[in-house]
Coordinates of C-alpha atoms in Angstrom, one line a residue:
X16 CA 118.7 144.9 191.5
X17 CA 116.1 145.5 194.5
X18 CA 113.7 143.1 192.6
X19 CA 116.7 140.1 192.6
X20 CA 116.5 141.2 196.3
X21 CA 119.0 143.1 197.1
X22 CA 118.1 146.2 199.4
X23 CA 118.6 150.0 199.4
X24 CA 121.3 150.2 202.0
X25 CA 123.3 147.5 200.1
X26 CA 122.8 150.0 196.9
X27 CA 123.7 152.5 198.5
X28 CA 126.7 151.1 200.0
X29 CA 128.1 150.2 196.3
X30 CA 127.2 153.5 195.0
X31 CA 129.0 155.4 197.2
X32 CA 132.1 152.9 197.1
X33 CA 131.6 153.3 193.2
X34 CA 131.7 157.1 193.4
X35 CA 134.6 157.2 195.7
X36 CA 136.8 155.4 193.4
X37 CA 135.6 157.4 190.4
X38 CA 136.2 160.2 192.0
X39 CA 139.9 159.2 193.2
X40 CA 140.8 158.1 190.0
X41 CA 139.7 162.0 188.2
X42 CA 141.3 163.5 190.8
X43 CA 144.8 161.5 190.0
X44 CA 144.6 162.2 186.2
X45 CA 143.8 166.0 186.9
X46 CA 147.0 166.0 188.7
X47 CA 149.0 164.0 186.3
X48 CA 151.4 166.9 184.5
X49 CA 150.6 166.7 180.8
X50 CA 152.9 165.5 178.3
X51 CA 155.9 167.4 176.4
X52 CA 154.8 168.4 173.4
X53 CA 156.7 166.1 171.2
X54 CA 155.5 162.9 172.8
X55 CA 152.3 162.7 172.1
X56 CA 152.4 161.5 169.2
X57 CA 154.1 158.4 169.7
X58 CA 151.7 155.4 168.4
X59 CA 148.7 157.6 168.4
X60 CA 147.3 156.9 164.6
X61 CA 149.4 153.0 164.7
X62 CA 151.9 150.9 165.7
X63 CA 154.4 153.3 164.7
X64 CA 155.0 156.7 166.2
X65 CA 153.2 159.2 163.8
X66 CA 155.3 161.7 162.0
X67 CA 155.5 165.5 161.6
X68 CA 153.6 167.0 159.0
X69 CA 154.9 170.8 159.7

């Protein structure tokens, strides 16, 4: 990007924007509870909730 002429600072700038919104978004799904066990199955292999094998 420098060679189309955009300079350092501007980089910069967009890194650290780009990193702080990265950063926010980890930190939400971290503290997201996980899931009750028997939900987590619901239209993970298709369009239909997947079924208990056991």
């Amino acid at each position: 990007m420098v060679r189309l002429g955009v300079n350092e600072s501007k980089l910069s700038k967009m890194e650290a924007e780009e990193q702080a919104l990265v950063d926010a978004a980890r930190k939400e799904m971290e503290e997201t509870a996980w899931p009750e066990g028997n939900s987590v199955t619901k239209g993970v292999t298709s369009l239909h909730d997947a079924k208990n094998s056991f």
